[in-house]
PDB file of C-alpha atoms in Angstrom:
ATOM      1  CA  UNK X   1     -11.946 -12.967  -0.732  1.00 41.00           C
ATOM      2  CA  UNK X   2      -9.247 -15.516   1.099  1.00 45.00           C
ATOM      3  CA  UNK X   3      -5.585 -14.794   0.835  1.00 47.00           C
ATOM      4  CA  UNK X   4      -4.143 -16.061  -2.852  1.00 48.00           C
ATOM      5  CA  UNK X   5      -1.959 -19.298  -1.878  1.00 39.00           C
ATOM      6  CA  UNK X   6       0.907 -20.281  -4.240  1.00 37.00           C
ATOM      7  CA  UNK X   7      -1.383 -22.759  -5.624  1.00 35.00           C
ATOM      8  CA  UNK X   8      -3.643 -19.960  -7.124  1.00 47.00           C
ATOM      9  CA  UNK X   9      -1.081 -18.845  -8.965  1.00 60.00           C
ATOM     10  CA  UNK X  10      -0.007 -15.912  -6.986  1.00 79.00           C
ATOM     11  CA  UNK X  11       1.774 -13.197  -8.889  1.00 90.00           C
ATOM     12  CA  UNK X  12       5.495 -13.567  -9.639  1.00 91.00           C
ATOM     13  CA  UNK X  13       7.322 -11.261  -8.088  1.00 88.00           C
ATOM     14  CA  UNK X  14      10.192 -11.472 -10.506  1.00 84.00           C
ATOM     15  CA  UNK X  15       7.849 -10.377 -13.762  1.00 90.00           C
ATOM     16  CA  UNK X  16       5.645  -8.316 -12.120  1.00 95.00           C
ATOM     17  CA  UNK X  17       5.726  -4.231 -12.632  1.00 96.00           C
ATOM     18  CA  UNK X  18       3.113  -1.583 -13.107  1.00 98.00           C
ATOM     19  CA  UNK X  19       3.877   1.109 -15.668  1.00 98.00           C
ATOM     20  CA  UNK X  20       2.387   4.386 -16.003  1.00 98.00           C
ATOM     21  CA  UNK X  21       3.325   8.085 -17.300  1.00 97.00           C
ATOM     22  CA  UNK X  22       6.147   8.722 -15.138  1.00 98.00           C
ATOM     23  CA  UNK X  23       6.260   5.118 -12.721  1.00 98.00           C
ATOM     24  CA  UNK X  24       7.623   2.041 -12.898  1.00 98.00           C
ATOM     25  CA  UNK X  25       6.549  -0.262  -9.745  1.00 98.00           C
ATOM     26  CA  UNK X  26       8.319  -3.238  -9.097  1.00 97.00           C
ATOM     27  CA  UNK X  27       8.515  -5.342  -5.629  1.00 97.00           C
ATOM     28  CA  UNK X  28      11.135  -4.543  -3.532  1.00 97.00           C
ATOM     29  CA  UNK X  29      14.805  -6.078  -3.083  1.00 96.00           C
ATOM     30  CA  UNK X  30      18.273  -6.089  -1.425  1.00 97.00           C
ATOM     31  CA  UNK X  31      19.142  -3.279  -3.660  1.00 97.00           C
ATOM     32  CA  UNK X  32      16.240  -1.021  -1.863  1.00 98.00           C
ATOM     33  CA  UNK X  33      17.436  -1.669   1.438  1.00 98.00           C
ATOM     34  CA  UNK X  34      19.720   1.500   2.219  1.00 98.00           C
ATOM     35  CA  UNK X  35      16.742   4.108   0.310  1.00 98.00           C
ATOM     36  CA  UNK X  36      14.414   2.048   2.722  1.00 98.00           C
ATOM     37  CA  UNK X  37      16.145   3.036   5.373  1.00 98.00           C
ATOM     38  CA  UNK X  38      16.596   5.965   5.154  1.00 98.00           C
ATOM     39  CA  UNK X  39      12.848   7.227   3.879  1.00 98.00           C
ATOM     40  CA  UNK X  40      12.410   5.217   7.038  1.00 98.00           C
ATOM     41  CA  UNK X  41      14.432   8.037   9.078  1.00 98.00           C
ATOM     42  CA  UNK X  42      11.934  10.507   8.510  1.00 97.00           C
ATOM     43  CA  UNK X  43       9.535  11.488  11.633  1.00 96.00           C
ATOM     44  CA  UNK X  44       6.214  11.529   9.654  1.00 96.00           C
ATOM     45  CA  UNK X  45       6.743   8.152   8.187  1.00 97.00           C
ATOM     46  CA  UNK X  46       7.426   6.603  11.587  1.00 96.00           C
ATOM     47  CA  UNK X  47       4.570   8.871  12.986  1.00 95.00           C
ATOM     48  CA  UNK X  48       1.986   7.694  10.432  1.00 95.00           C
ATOM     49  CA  UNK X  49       2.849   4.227  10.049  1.00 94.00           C
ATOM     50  CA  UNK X  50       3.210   1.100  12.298  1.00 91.00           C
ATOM     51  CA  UNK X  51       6.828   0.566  11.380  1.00 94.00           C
ATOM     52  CA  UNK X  52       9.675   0.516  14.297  1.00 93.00           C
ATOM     53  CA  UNK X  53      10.800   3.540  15.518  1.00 93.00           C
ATOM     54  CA  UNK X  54      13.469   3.863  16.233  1.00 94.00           C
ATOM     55  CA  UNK X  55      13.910   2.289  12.781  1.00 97.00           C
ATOM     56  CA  UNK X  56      17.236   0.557  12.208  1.00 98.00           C
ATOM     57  CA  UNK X  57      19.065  -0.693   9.252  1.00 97.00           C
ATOM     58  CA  UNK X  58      18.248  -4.495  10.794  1.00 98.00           C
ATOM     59  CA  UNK X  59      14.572  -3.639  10.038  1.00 98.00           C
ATOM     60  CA  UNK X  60      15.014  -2.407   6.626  1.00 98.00           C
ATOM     61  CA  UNK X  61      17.213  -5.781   5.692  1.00 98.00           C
ATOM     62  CA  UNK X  62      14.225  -8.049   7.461  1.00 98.00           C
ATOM     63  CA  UNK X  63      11.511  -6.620   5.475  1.00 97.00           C
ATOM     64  CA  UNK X  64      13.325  -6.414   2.355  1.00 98.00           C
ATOM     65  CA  UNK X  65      14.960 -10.041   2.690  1.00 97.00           C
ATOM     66  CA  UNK X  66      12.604 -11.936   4.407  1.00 97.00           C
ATOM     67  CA  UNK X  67       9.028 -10.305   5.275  1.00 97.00           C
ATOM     68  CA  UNK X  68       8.392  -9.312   1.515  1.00 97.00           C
ATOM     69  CA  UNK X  69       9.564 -12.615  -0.472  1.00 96.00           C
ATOM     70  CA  UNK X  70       7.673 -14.131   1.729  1.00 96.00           C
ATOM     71  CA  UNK X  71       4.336 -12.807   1.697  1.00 95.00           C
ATOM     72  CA  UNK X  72       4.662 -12.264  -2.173  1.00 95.00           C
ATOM     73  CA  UNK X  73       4.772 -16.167  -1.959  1.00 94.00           C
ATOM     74  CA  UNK X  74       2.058 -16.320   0.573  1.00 94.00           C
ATOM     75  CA  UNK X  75      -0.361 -13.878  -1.658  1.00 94.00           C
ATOM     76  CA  UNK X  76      -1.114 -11.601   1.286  1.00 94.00           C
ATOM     77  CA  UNK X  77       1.060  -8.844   0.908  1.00 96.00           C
ATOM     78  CA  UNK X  78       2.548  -7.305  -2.282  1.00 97.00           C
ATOM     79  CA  UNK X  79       4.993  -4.576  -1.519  1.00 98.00           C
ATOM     80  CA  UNK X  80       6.323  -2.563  -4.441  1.00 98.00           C
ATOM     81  CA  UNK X  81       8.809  -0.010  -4.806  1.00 98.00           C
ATOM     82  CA  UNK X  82       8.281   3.282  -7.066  1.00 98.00           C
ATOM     83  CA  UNK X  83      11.074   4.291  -9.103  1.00 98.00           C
ATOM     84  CA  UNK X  84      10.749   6.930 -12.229  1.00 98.00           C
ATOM     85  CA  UNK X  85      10.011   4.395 -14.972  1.00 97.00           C
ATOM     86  CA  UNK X  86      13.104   5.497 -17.127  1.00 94.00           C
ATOM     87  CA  UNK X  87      15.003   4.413 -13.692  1.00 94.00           C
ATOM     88  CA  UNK X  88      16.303   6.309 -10.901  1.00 96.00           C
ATOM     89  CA  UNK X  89      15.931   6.890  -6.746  1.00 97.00           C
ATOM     90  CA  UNK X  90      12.880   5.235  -4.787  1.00 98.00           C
ATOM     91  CA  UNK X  91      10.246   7.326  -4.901  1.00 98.00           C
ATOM     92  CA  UNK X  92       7.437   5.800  -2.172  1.00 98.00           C
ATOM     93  CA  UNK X  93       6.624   2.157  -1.222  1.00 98.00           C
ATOM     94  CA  UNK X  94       2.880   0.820  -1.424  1.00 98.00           C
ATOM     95  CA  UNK X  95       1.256  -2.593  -0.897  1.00 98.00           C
ATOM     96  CA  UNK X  96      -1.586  -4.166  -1.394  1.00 98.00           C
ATOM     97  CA  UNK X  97      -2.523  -6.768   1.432  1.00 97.00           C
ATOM     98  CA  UNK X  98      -4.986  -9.095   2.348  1.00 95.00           C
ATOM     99  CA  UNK X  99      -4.564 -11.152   5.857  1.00 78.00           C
ATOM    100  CA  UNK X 100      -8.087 -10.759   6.927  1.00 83.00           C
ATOM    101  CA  UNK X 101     -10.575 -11.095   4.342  1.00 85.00           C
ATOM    102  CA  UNK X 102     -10.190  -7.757   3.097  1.00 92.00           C
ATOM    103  CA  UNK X 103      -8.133  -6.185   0.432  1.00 97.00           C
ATOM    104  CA  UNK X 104      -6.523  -2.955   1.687  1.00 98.00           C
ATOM    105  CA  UNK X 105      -3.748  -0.691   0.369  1.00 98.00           C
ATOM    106  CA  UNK X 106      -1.033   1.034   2.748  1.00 97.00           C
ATOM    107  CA  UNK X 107       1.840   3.785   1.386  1.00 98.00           C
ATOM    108  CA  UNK X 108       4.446   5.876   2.126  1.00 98.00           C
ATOM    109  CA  UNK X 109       6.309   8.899   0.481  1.00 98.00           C
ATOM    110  CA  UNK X 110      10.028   9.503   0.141  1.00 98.00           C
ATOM    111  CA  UNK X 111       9.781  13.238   1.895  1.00 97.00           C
ATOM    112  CA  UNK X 112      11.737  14.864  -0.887  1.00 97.00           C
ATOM    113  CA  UNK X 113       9.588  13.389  -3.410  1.00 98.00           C
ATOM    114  CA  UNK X 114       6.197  14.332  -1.766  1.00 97.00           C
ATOM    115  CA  UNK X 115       4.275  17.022  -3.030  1.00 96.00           C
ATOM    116  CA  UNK X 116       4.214  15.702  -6.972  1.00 97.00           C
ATOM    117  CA  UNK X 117       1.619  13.254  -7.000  1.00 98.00           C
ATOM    118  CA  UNK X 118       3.741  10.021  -7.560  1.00 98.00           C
ATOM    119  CA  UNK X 119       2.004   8.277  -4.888  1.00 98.00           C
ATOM    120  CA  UNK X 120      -1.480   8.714  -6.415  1.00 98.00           C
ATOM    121  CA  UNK X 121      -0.754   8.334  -9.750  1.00 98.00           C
ATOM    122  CA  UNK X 122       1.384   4.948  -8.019  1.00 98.00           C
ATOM    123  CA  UNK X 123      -1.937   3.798  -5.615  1.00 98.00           C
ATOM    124  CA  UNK X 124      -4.428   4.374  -8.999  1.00 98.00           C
ATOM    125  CA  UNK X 125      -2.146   1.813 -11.107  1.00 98.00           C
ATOM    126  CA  UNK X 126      -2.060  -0.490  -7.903  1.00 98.00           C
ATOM    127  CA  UNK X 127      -5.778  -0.502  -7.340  1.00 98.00           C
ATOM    128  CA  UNK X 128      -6.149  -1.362 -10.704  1.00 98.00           C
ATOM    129  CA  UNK X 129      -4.281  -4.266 -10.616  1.00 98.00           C
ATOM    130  CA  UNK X 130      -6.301  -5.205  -7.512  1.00 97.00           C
ATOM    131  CA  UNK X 131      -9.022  -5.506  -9.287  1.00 96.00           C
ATOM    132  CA  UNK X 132      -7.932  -7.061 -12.548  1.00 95.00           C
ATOM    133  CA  UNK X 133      -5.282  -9.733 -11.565  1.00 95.00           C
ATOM    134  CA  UNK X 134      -6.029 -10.310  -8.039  1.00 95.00           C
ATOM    135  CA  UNK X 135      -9.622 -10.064  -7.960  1.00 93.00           C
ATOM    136  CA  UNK X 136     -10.620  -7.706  -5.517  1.00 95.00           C
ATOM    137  CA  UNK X 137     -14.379  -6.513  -5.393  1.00 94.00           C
ATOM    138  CA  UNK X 138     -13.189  -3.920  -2.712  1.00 96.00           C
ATOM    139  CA  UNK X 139     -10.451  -2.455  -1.669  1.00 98.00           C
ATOM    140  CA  UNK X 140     -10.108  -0.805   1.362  1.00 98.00           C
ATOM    141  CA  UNK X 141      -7.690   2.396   2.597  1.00 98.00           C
ATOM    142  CA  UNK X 142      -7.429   2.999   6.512  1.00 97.00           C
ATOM    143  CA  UNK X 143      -5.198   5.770   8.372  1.00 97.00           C
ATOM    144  CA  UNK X 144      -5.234   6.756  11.694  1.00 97.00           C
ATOM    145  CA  UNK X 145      -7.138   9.640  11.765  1.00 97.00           C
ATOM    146  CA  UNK X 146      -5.731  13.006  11.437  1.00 97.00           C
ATOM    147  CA  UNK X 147      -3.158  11.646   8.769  1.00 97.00           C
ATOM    148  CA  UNK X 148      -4.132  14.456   6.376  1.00 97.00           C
ATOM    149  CA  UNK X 149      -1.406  13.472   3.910  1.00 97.00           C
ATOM    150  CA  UNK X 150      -2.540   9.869   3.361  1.00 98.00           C
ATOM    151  CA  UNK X 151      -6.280  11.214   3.289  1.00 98.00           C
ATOM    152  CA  UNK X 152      -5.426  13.435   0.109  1.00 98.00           C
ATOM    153  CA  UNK X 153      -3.564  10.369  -1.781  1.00 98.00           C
ATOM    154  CA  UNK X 154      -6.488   8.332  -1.020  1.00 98.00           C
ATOM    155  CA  UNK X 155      -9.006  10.824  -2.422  1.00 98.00           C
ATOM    156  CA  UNK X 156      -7.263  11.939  -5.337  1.00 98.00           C
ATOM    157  CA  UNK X 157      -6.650   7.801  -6.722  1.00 98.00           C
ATOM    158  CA  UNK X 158     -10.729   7.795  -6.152  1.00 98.00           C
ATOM    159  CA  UNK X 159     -11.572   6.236  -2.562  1.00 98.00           C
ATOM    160  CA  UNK X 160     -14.461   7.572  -1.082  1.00 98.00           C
ATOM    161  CA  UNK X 161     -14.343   8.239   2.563  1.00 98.00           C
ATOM    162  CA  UNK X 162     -16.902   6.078   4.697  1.00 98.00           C
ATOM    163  CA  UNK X 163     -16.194   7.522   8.079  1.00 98.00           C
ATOM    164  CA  UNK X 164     -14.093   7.062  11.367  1.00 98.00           C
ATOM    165  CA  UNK X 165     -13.638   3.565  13.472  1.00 97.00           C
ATOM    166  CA  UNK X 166     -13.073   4.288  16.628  1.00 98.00           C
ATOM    167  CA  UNK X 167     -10.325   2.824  18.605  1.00 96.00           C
ATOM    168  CA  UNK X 168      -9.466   0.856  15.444  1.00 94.00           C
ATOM    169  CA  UNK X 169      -6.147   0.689  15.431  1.00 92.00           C
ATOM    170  CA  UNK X 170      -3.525  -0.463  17.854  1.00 91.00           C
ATOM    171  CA  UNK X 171      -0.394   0.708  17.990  1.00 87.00           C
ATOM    172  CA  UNK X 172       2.678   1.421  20.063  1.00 84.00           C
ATOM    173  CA  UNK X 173       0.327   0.042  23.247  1.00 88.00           C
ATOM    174  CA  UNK X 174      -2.324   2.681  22.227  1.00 93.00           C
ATOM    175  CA  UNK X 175      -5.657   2.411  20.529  1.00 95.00           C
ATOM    176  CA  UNK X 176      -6.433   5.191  17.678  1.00 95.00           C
ATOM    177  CA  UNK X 177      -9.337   6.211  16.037  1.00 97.00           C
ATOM    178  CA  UNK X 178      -8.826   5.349  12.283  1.00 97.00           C
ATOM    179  CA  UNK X 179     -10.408   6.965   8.791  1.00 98.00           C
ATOM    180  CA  UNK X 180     -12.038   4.375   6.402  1.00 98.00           C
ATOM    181  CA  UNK X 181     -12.198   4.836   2.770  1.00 98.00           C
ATOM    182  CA  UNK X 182     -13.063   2.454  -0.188  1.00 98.00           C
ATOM    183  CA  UNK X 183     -12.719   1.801  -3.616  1.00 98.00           C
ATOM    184  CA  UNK X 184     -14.834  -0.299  -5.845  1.00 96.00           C
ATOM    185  CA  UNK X 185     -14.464  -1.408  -9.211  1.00 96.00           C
ATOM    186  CA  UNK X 186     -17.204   0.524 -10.765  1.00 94.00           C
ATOM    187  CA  UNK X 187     -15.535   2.941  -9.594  1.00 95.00           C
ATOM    188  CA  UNK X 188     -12.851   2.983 -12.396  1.00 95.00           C
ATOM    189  CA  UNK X 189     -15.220   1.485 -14.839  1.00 94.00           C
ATOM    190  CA  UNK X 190     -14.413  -2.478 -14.077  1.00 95.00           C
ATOM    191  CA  UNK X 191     -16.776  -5.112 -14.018  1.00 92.00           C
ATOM    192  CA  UNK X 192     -16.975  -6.747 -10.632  1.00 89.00           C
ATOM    193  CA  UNK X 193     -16.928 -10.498 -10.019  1.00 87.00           C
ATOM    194  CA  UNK X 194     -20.381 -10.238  -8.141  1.00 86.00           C
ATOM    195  CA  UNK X 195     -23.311  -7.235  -8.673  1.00 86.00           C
ATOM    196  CA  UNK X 196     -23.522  -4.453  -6.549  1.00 87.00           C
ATOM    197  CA  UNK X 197     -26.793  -3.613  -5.352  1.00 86.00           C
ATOM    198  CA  UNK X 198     -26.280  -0.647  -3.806  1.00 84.00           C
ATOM    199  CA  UNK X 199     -29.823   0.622  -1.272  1.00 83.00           C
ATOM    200  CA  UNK X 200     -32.203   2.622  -2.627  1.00 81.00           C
ATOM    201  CA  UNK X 201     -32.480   5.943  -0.919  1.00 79.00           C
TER     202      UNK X 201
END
């Protein structure tokens, strides 16, 4: 599936939130910018993710002020914000993204909020809304391997894990081998926009 454009009537970023039990998503803004920076502090999340490190206030007020309007109007990245949904701190960031053909999710976890299952309960209400509004027959979870935390998320919100790609990822002026996981919609019980014929063993 190619990238929604503004002409397909790509999601508005001002009236759209996912609510669950205890979550309220909702894309990020200026207001996140100081709890982005500073869940950005933390070693793991630079460790496991391809954002700067070091990671300076400058970066958090670029992605929140420019990289995520824009790609919310470009349909190929959604990033949301995950707050308790009667209101309080950031909780985790996820995003659903699609620059290559391929819808895949990517997430991180405040570090004093880990350990509670926000982020799954967060990635199953995302992946839901994959499917539903943005029409995703797949959607894909990578890591680079070894990231035991984001493996756990992944399986708990109902990705099965496909194997490893090696030398998948580049980053920092290294190549990584990366875990591959999936999710389809018959998964959670949707209807898909084309059959799935999986082989016959």
């Amino acid at each position: 599936m190619e990238p929604l454009t503004p002409a397909a009537a790509s999601p508005d970023p001002s009236t759209t939130f996912l609510i669950t039990e205890r979550l309220r998503l909702r894309p990020l803004n200026p207001d996140d910018i100081e709890a982005v920076y500073a869940a950005c502090q933390d070693p793991d999340v630079q460790r496991w993710t391809t954002i700067p490190s070091p990671y300076e206030r400058q970066h958090a007020e670029h992605f929140i002020e420019r990289f995520v309007p824009e790609m919310w109007r470009a349909g190929s990245n959604f990033v949301f914000g995950v707050e308790p949904v009667g209101g309080g701190p950031l909780l985790a960031s996820l995003n659903a993204h699609n620059q290559t053909g391929v819808w895949e999710v990517g997430y991180w976890t405040v570090k004093e909020h880990r350990g509670r299952g926000y982020t799954t309960e967060a990635l199953r209400a995302l992946t839901r809304w994959m499917f539903t509004e943005l029409g995703a027959d797949r959607v894909e979870w990578r890591a680079e391997a070894g990231n035991e935390g984001s493996r756990a998320v992944a399986l708990k919100a109902g990705f099965v894990l496909e194997g490893t790609l090696r030398g998948a990822l580049l980053t920092r002026g290294t190549t990584r081998d990366t875990w591959i996981g999936a999710l389809l919609p018959s998964d959670l019980g949707l209807p898909s926009r084309h059959p799935y014929l999986p082989p016959r063993p």
